[in-house]
């Protein structure tokens, strides 16, 4: 792909879904997943039949997975094990790196990802079963490494809370990743766990501009509510990291310092960032969104991003895919590092404890790691 290619190379998308049908959603299209043998496309047959189609509604299906803990060996993330109570995410963040995974389920990475959700109702039972295994040894498990564990359907499903209850009983260390204010509901569990150094929470704050946030992350908490959530968690003694993820060059990168300052004021102890990633279907979904929401900045955003990936949309190499390389990437890294140092963020990070683990059904006796 030529390095100087911009939006002028991309023709208008004929399959953009009508705005009324996708109101409150992030993606503009719903193209067939890449693994499907046949592609489906909506078109007007001259009788205005597209006008009769219903708006996209959230559907929830049951996930019948037989295990609940996932493992990875990526050097780019700080955890080796994770639990995802849900597949798909109603938050609808246009940049979400989990979107392509929905294609493995036979769905689109576009609107399907936001509206066809999968819940794991037996997650807590599966977790307790895995923790009981004689060979199990505790390590920090991230909850929400792929999709948000506190997305809207958690209010009714309460699957994440059930998982936390198992973790709390077992004294098992956890890290939560979310951009939802709903995490504060579970302070009654997380607070006592944090007092034992068994829990921390990472809250994602991508922008302080509520209009940008509403367009980019349509069903998430507003930036002000996220900062309030940071404060509520911090006041309860729960260590909070703020993730500026993703940073979008030319759109949100000017907010690095204000976000970190607001986070520190709210009580955050640490901060991290990830550069915008555009693998697979995300590159087209993001372009469609960007061209509609910010047409005056679209070319600049893509040009800056490509400058950090050798003229390409994305570099999949470890160490580069989340940070980029080159002068602009180095500038972002330096600004982030200097601001963290100035604010004292990241100076008190302490590893979570694993030595308090009590195997479920172990008669309340602490597991010896010696």
Coordinates of C-alpha atoms in Angstrom, one line a residue:
X1 CA 0.0 0.0 0.0
X2 CA 1.5 3.4 -0.9
X3 CA 2.5 5.5 2.0
X4 CA 0.9 8.7 0.6
X5 CA -2.6 7.1 0.2
X6 CA -5.3 9.2 1.9
X7 CA -9.1 9.4 2.0
X8 CA -9.3 10.5 -1.6
X9 CA -8.4 6.9 -2.5
X10 CA -11.5 5.6 -0.7
X11 CA -14.8 5.9 -2.6
X12 CA -18.1 6.7 -0.8
X13 CA -19.4 3.6 1.0
X14 CA -22.7 2.5 -0.5
X15 CA -23.4 0.1 2.4
X16 CA -23.5 2.6 5.2
X17 CA -26.6 1.8 7.4
X18 CA -29.2 4.6 7.7
X19 CA -28.5 6.8 10.7
X20 CA -31.9 6.2 12.3
X21 CA -31.3 2.4 12.2
X22 CA -28.0 2.7 13.9
X23 CA -28.8 5.6 16.3
X24 CA -26.6 5.3 19.4
X25 CA -24.2 2.9 17.8
X26 CA -20.5 3.4 16.8
X27 CA -20.1 1.5 13.5
X28 CA -21.6 2.8 10.3
X29 CA -21.7 -0.5 8.5
X30 CA -22.3 -4.2 9.1
X31 CA -20.4 -6.1 6.5
X32 CA -20.4 -9.9 6.5
X33 CA -17.6 -11.4 8.6
X34 CA -14.4 -12.4 6.8
X35 CA -14.8 -16.1 7.4
X36 CA -18.3 -16.4 5.9
X37 CA -18.7 -18.2 2.5
X38 CA -21.3 -15.7 1.3
X39 CA -21.5 -12.0 1.6
X40 CA -24.8 -10.2 2.3
X41 CA -25.5 -6.6 1.2
X42 CA -28.6 -4.5 1.7
X43 CA -29.7 -2.5 -1.3
X44 CA -32.7 -0.5 -2.3
X45 CA -34.8 -2.4 -4.9
X46 CA -36.7 0.7 -6.0
X47 CA -39.6 0.1 -3.7
X48 CA -38.0 1.8 -0.7
X49 CA -37.8 -1.5 1.2
X50 CA -34.7 -0.3 3.1
X51 CA -36.9 2.2 4.8
X52 CA -39.0 -0.6 6.3
X53 CA -36.0 -2.2 8.1
X54 CA -36.1 -2.1 11.9
X55 CA -33.4 -0.3 14.0
X56 CA -30.6 -2.4 15.3
X57 CA -31.6 -3.8 18.8
X58 CA -29.3 -5.4 21.3
X59 CA -29.7 -9.2 21.4
X60 CA -28.1 -11.4 24.1
X61 CA -27.2 -15.0 23.5
X62 CA -25.8 -17.5 26.0
X63 CA -22.2 -18.6 25.6
X64 CA -21.7 -22.3 26.3
X65 CA -17.9 -22.2 26.8
X66 CA -16.5 -25.0 29.0
X67 CA -13.7 -22.9 30.5
X68 CA -13.4 -19.3 31.6
X69 CA -9.8 -18.4 32.1
X70 CA -7.9 -17.4 28.9
X71 CA -4.1 -17.3 28.6
X72 CA -1.8 -15.3 26.4
X73 CA 2.0 -14.9 26.0
X74 CA 2.0 -11.4 24.6
X75 CA 4.8 -9.1 25.8
X76 CA 2.6 -6.1 25.1
X77 CA 0.2 -6.7 27.9
X78 CA 0.7 -6.8 31.7
X79 CA -1.2 -9.9 32.4
X80 CA -1.0 -13.6 31.3
X81 CA -4.5 -14.7 32.3
X82 CA -7.9 -13.0 31.8
X83 CA -11.6 -13.6 32.1
X84 CA -14.1 -12.0 29.7
X85 CA -17.7 -12.4 31.0
X86 CA -19.1 -11.2 27.7
X87 CA -18.4 -11.4 24.0
X88 CA -19.2 -8.3 21.9
X89 CA -19.7 -5.0 23.6
X90 CA -22.7 -2.6 23.6
X91 CA -20.4 0.3 24.4
X92 CA -19.8 0.5 20.6
X93 CA -16.3 2.1 20.8
X94 CA -15.4 2.5 17.1
X95 CA -11.7 1.8 17.7
X96 CA -12.2 -1.4 19.8
X97 CA -9.5 -4.0 19.0
X98 CA -11.9 -6.8 20.0
X99 CA -14.2 -6.1 17.0
X100 CA -12.5 -8.6 14.6
X101 CA -12.9 -11.4 17.1
X102 CA -16.7 -11.3 16.5
X103 CA -16.1 -12.7 13.0
X104 CA -15.1 -16.0 14.6
X105 CA -18.7 -16.3 15.8
X106 CA -20.1 -15.7 12.3
X107 CA -20.9 -12.1 12.8
X108 CA -19.8 -8.7 11.5
X109 CA -17.1 -6.7 13.3
X110 CA -19.4 -3.7 12.6
X111 CA -22.9 -3.3 14.1
X112 CA -23.2 -7.0 15.0
X113 CA -20.3 -6.5 17.5
X114 CA -22.4 -3.9 19.3
X115 CA -25.8 -5.6 19.1
X116 CA -25.3 -9.4 19.1
X117 CA -23.8 -10.0 22.5
X118 CA -22.9 -13.3 24.2
X119 CA -23.1 -13.7 28.0
X120 CA -21.4 -16.4 30.0
X121 CA -24.0 -17.1 32.7
X122 CA -22.1 -20.0 34.3
X123 CA -18.8 -18.0 34.5
X124 CA -18.6 -18.1 38.3
X125 CA -19.3 -21.8 38.4
X126 CA -16.6 -22.5 35.8
X127 CA -14.2 -20.2 37.6
X128 CA -14.7 -22.0 41.0
X129 CA -14.1 -25.3 39.2
X130 CA -10.8 -24.1 37.7
X131 CA -9.6 -22.7 41.0
X132 CA -10.3 -26.0 42.7
X133 CA -8.0 -28.0 40.4
X134 CA -5.1 -29.5 42.4
X135 CA -2.5 -28.1 40.0
X136 CA -3.9 -24.5 40.0
X137 CA -1.5 -21.8 41.1
X138 CA -2.8 -18.2 41.5
X139 CA -1.6 -15.3 39.4
X140 CA -3.3 -12.0 38.8
X141 CA -6.2 -12.4 36.4
X142 CA -7.4 -9.5 34.3
X143 CA -11.2 -9.1 34.1
X144 CA -12.1 -7.4 30.8
X145 CA -9.0 -7.8 28.7
X146 CA -11.1 -8.1 25.5
X147 CA -14.6 -6.6 26.1
X148 CA -15.8 -4.5 28.9
X149 CA -17.0 -6.5 31.9
X150 CA -19.2 -3.6 33.0
X151 CA -21.0 -2.9 29.7
X152 CA -24.7 -2.1 30.1
X153 CA -26.1 -5.7 30.2
X154 CA -24.0 -6.3 33.4
X155 CA -26.6 -4.3 35.3
X156 CA -29.1 -7.2 34.9
X157 CA -26.8 -10.2 34.3
X158 CA -24.4 -9.5 37.2
X159 CA -21.9 -12.0 35.8
X160 CA -18.9 -9.9 36.6
X161 CA -20.1 -9.4 40.2
X162 CA -20.5 -13.2 40.6
X163 CA -16.9 -13.7 39.4
X164 CA -15.7 -11.1 41.9
X165 CA -17.5 -12.9 44.7
X166 CA -15.6 -16.1 43.9
X167 CA -12.4 -14.3 43.7
X168 CA -13.0 -12.5 47.0
X169 CA -13.8 -15.8 48.8
X170 CA -10.6 -17.4 47.4
X171 CA -8.4 -14.3 48.1
X172 CA -7.4 -14.4 44.4
X173 CA -5.7 -11.3 42.9
X174 CA -7.5 -9.5 40.1
X175 CA -7.2 -6.5 37.9
X176 CA -10.2 -4.9 36.2
X177 CA -10.2 -3.0 33.0
X178 CA -13.3 -0.8 32.2
X179 CA -14.6 2.5 31.0
X180 CA -17.9 2.1 32.9
X181 CA -19.1 3.9 36.0
X182 CA -20.9 0.6 37.0
X183 CA -17.6 -0.7 38.5
X184 CA -18.3 1.5 41.5
X185 CA -21.3 -0.7 42.3
X186 CA -18.9 -3.4 43.4
X187 CA -16.8 -1.3 45.8
X188 CA -18.2 -3.4 48.6
X189 CA -16.2 -6.3 47.2
X190 CA -13.2 -4.5 45.7
X191 CA -12.5 -2.4 48.8
X192 CA -11.9 -5.3 51.2
X193 CA -9.9 -7.1 48.5
X194 CA -7.7 -4.0 47.9
X195 CA -7.1 -3.7 51.6
X196 CA -5.4 -7.1 51.3
X197 CA -3.6 -6.0 48.2
X198 CA -5.7 -8.3 46.0
X199 CA -7.3 -5.8 43.6
X200 CA -6.7 -2.9 41.3
X201 CA -8.8 -1.2 38.6
X202 CA -7.9 0.5 35.3
X203 CA -10.3 3.1 34.0
X204 CA -10.1 4.0 30.4
X205 CA -10.3 7.8 29.7
X206 CA -9.7 8.6 26.0
X207 CA -10.9 12.2 26.0
X208 CA -12.3 14.9 28.3
X209 CA -14.5 16.3 25.5
X210 CA -17.9 14.8 26.0
X211 CA -18.9 15.4 22.4
X212 CA -15.9 13.5 21.1
X213 CA -16.6 10.8 23.6
X214 CA -20.3 10.5 22.7
X215 CA -19.4 10.1 19.0
X216 CA -16.5 7.7 19.6
X217 CA -17.8 5.7 22.5
X218 CA -21.6 6.1 22.2
X219 CA -22.8 4.0 25.1
X220 CA -20.1 4.5 27.7
X221 CA -20.0 6.8 30.7
X222 CA -19.2 10.4 30.0
X223 CA -15.6 11.6 30.8
X224 CA -16.8 13.4 33.9
X225 CA -18.5 10.3 35.2
X226 CA -15.4 8.2 34.6
X227 CA -13.3 10.7 36.6
X228 CA -15.9 10.6 39.4
X229 CA -15.6 6.8 39.3
X230 CA -11.8 7.1 39.7
X231 CA -12.4 9.3 42.7
X232 CA -15.0 6.9 44.3
X233 CA -12.7 3.9 43.8
X234 CA -9.6 5.8 45.1
X235 CA -11.5 7.1 48.2
X236 CA -12.4 3.4 48.9
X237 CA -8.7 2.6 49.0
X238 CA -8.7 0.8 45.6
X239 CA -5.6 1.5 43.5
X240 CA -6.6 3.0 40.2
X241 CA -4.7 3.3 36.9
X242 CA -6.0 5.5 34.2
X243 CA -5.5 4.2 30.7
X244 CA -5.4 6.8 27.9
X245 CA -6.3 4.2 25.4
X246 CA -6.3 4.7 22.6
X247 CA -4.5 7.9 21.8
X248 CA -5.7 9.1 18.4
X249 CA -3.1 11.3 16.7
X250 CA -4.6 14.5 15.3
X251 CA -7.8 14.0 17.3
X252 CA -7.1 13.3 21.0
X253 CA -3.3 13.4 21.5
X254 CA -3.5 17.1 22.5
X255 CA -5.3 15.9 25.6
X256 CA -2.6 13.7 27.1
X257 CA -1.5 16.2 29.8
X258 CA -5.1 17.4 30.8
X259 CA -6.3 13.8 31.1
X260 CA -3.4 12.8 33.3
X261 CA -3.8 15.9 35.4
X262 CA -7.5 15.3 35.9
X263 CA -6.8 11.7 36.7
X264 CA -4.2 12.5 39.3
X265 CA -6.6 15.1 40.9
X266 CA -9.3 12.4 41.1
X267 CA -6.9 10.0 42.9
X268 CA -5.4 7.8 40.2
X269 CA -2.0 6.3 41.2
X270 CA -0.7 5.3 37.8
X271 CA -1.4 5.7 34.1
X272 CA -0.7 4.0 30.8
X273 CA -1.5 4.5 27.1
X274 CA -2.0 2.7 23.9
X275 CA -1.8 4.2 20.4
X276 CA -4.8 3.7 18.1
X277 CA -4.6 0.3 16.3
X278 CA -6.2 -0.4 13.0
X279 CA -5.9 -4.1 12.2
X280 CA -8.3 -6.1 9.9
X281 CA -11.8 -4.7 9.8
X282 CA -11.1 -1.9 12.1
X283 CA -9.3 0.1 9.5
X284 CA -12.4 0.5 7.3
X285 CA -14.8 0.9 10.3
X286 CA -12.7 3.7 11.8
X287 CA -12.3 5.5 8.4
X288 CA -16.1 5.5 7.8
X289 CA -16.6 6.9 11.3
X290 CA -13.9 9.5 11.0
X291 CA -15.0 10.7 7.6
X292 CA -18.5 11.2 8.9
X293 CA -17.8 12.7 12.3
X294 CA -14.6 14.7 11.7
X295 CA -14.2 15.2 7.9
X296 CA -11.9 18.2 8.4
X297 CA -9.4 16.1 10.4
X298 CA -9.7 12.7 8.7
X299 CA -6.7 13.0 6.4
X300 CA -4.5 14.3 9.1
X301 CA -5.4 11.6 11.6
X302 CA -4.6 8.8 9.1
X303 CA -1.5 10.5 7.8
X304 CA -0.1 10.8 11.4
X305 CA -1.0 7.3 12.3
X306 CA 0.7 5.9 9.1
X307 CA 3.8 8.0 9.9
X308 CA 4.2 5.8 13.0
X309 CA 3.8 2.5 11.2
X310 CA 6.2 2.9 8.2
X311 CA 3.5 4.3 5.9
X312 CA 1.0 1.5 6.7
X313 CA -2.2 1.5 8.7
X314 CA -0.9 -1.0 11.2
X315 CA 2.2 -2.9 12.3
X316 CA 1.4 -6.2 14.1
X317 CA 4.9 -6.6 15.6
X318 CA 5.1 -6.9 19.3
X319 CA 6.5 -3.7 20.9
X320 CA 5.4 -1.6 17.9
X321 CA 1.6 -2.3 17.5
X322 CA 0.6 -0.4 20.6
X323 CA 3.3 2.3 20.6
X324 CA 4.3 2.9 17.0
X325 CA 7.8 4.2 16.0
X326 CA 9.3 7.3 14.5
X327 CA 9.5 11.0 15.6
X328 CA 5.8 11.5 16.3
X329 CA 5.5 8.3 18.3
X330 CA 8.6 9.2 20.3
X331 CA 7.1 12.6 21.0
X332 CA 3.9 11.0 22.4
X333 CA 6.0 8.7 24.6
X334 CA 8.1 11.5 25.9
X335 CA 5.1 13.7 26.7
X336 CA 3.4 10.9 28.5
X337 CA 6.5 9.9 30.5
X338 CA 7.4 13.5 31.5
X339 CA 3.8 14.2 32.6
X340 CA 3.6 11.0 34.7
X341 CA 6.9 12.0 36.4
X342 CA 5.7 15.6 37.1
X343 CA 2.5 14.3 38.6
X344 CA 4.0 11.4 40.5
X345 CA 2.0 8.8 38.8
X346 CA 3.4 5.2 38.9
X347 CA 5.6 5.8 41.9
X348 CA 3.7 3.5 44.3
X349 CA 2.9 0.4 42.2
X350 CA 3.0 -2.7 44.3
X351 CA 2.5 -6.3 42.9
X352 CA -0.7 -7.9 44.0
X353 CA -0.4 -10.7 46.5
X354 CA -0.8 -14.4 45.5
X355 CA 0.2 -15.9 48.8
X356 CA -3.3 -15.5 50.4
X357 CA -5.0 -17.8 48.0
X358 CA -7.5 -20.2 49.5
X359 CA -8.6 -23.0 47.2
X360 CA -12.4 -23.3 47.0
X361 CA -13.5 -26.2 49.1
X362 CA -10.2 -26.3 51.0
X363 CA -11.8 -25.9 54.3
X364 CA -10.8 -22.3 54.7
X365 CA -7.2 -23.2 54.8
X366 CA -4.6 -21.0 53.1
X367 CA -2.8 -22.7 50.2
X368 CA 0.9 -23.1 50.9
X369 CA 3.1 -22.0 48.0
X370 CA 6.2 -23.5 49.5

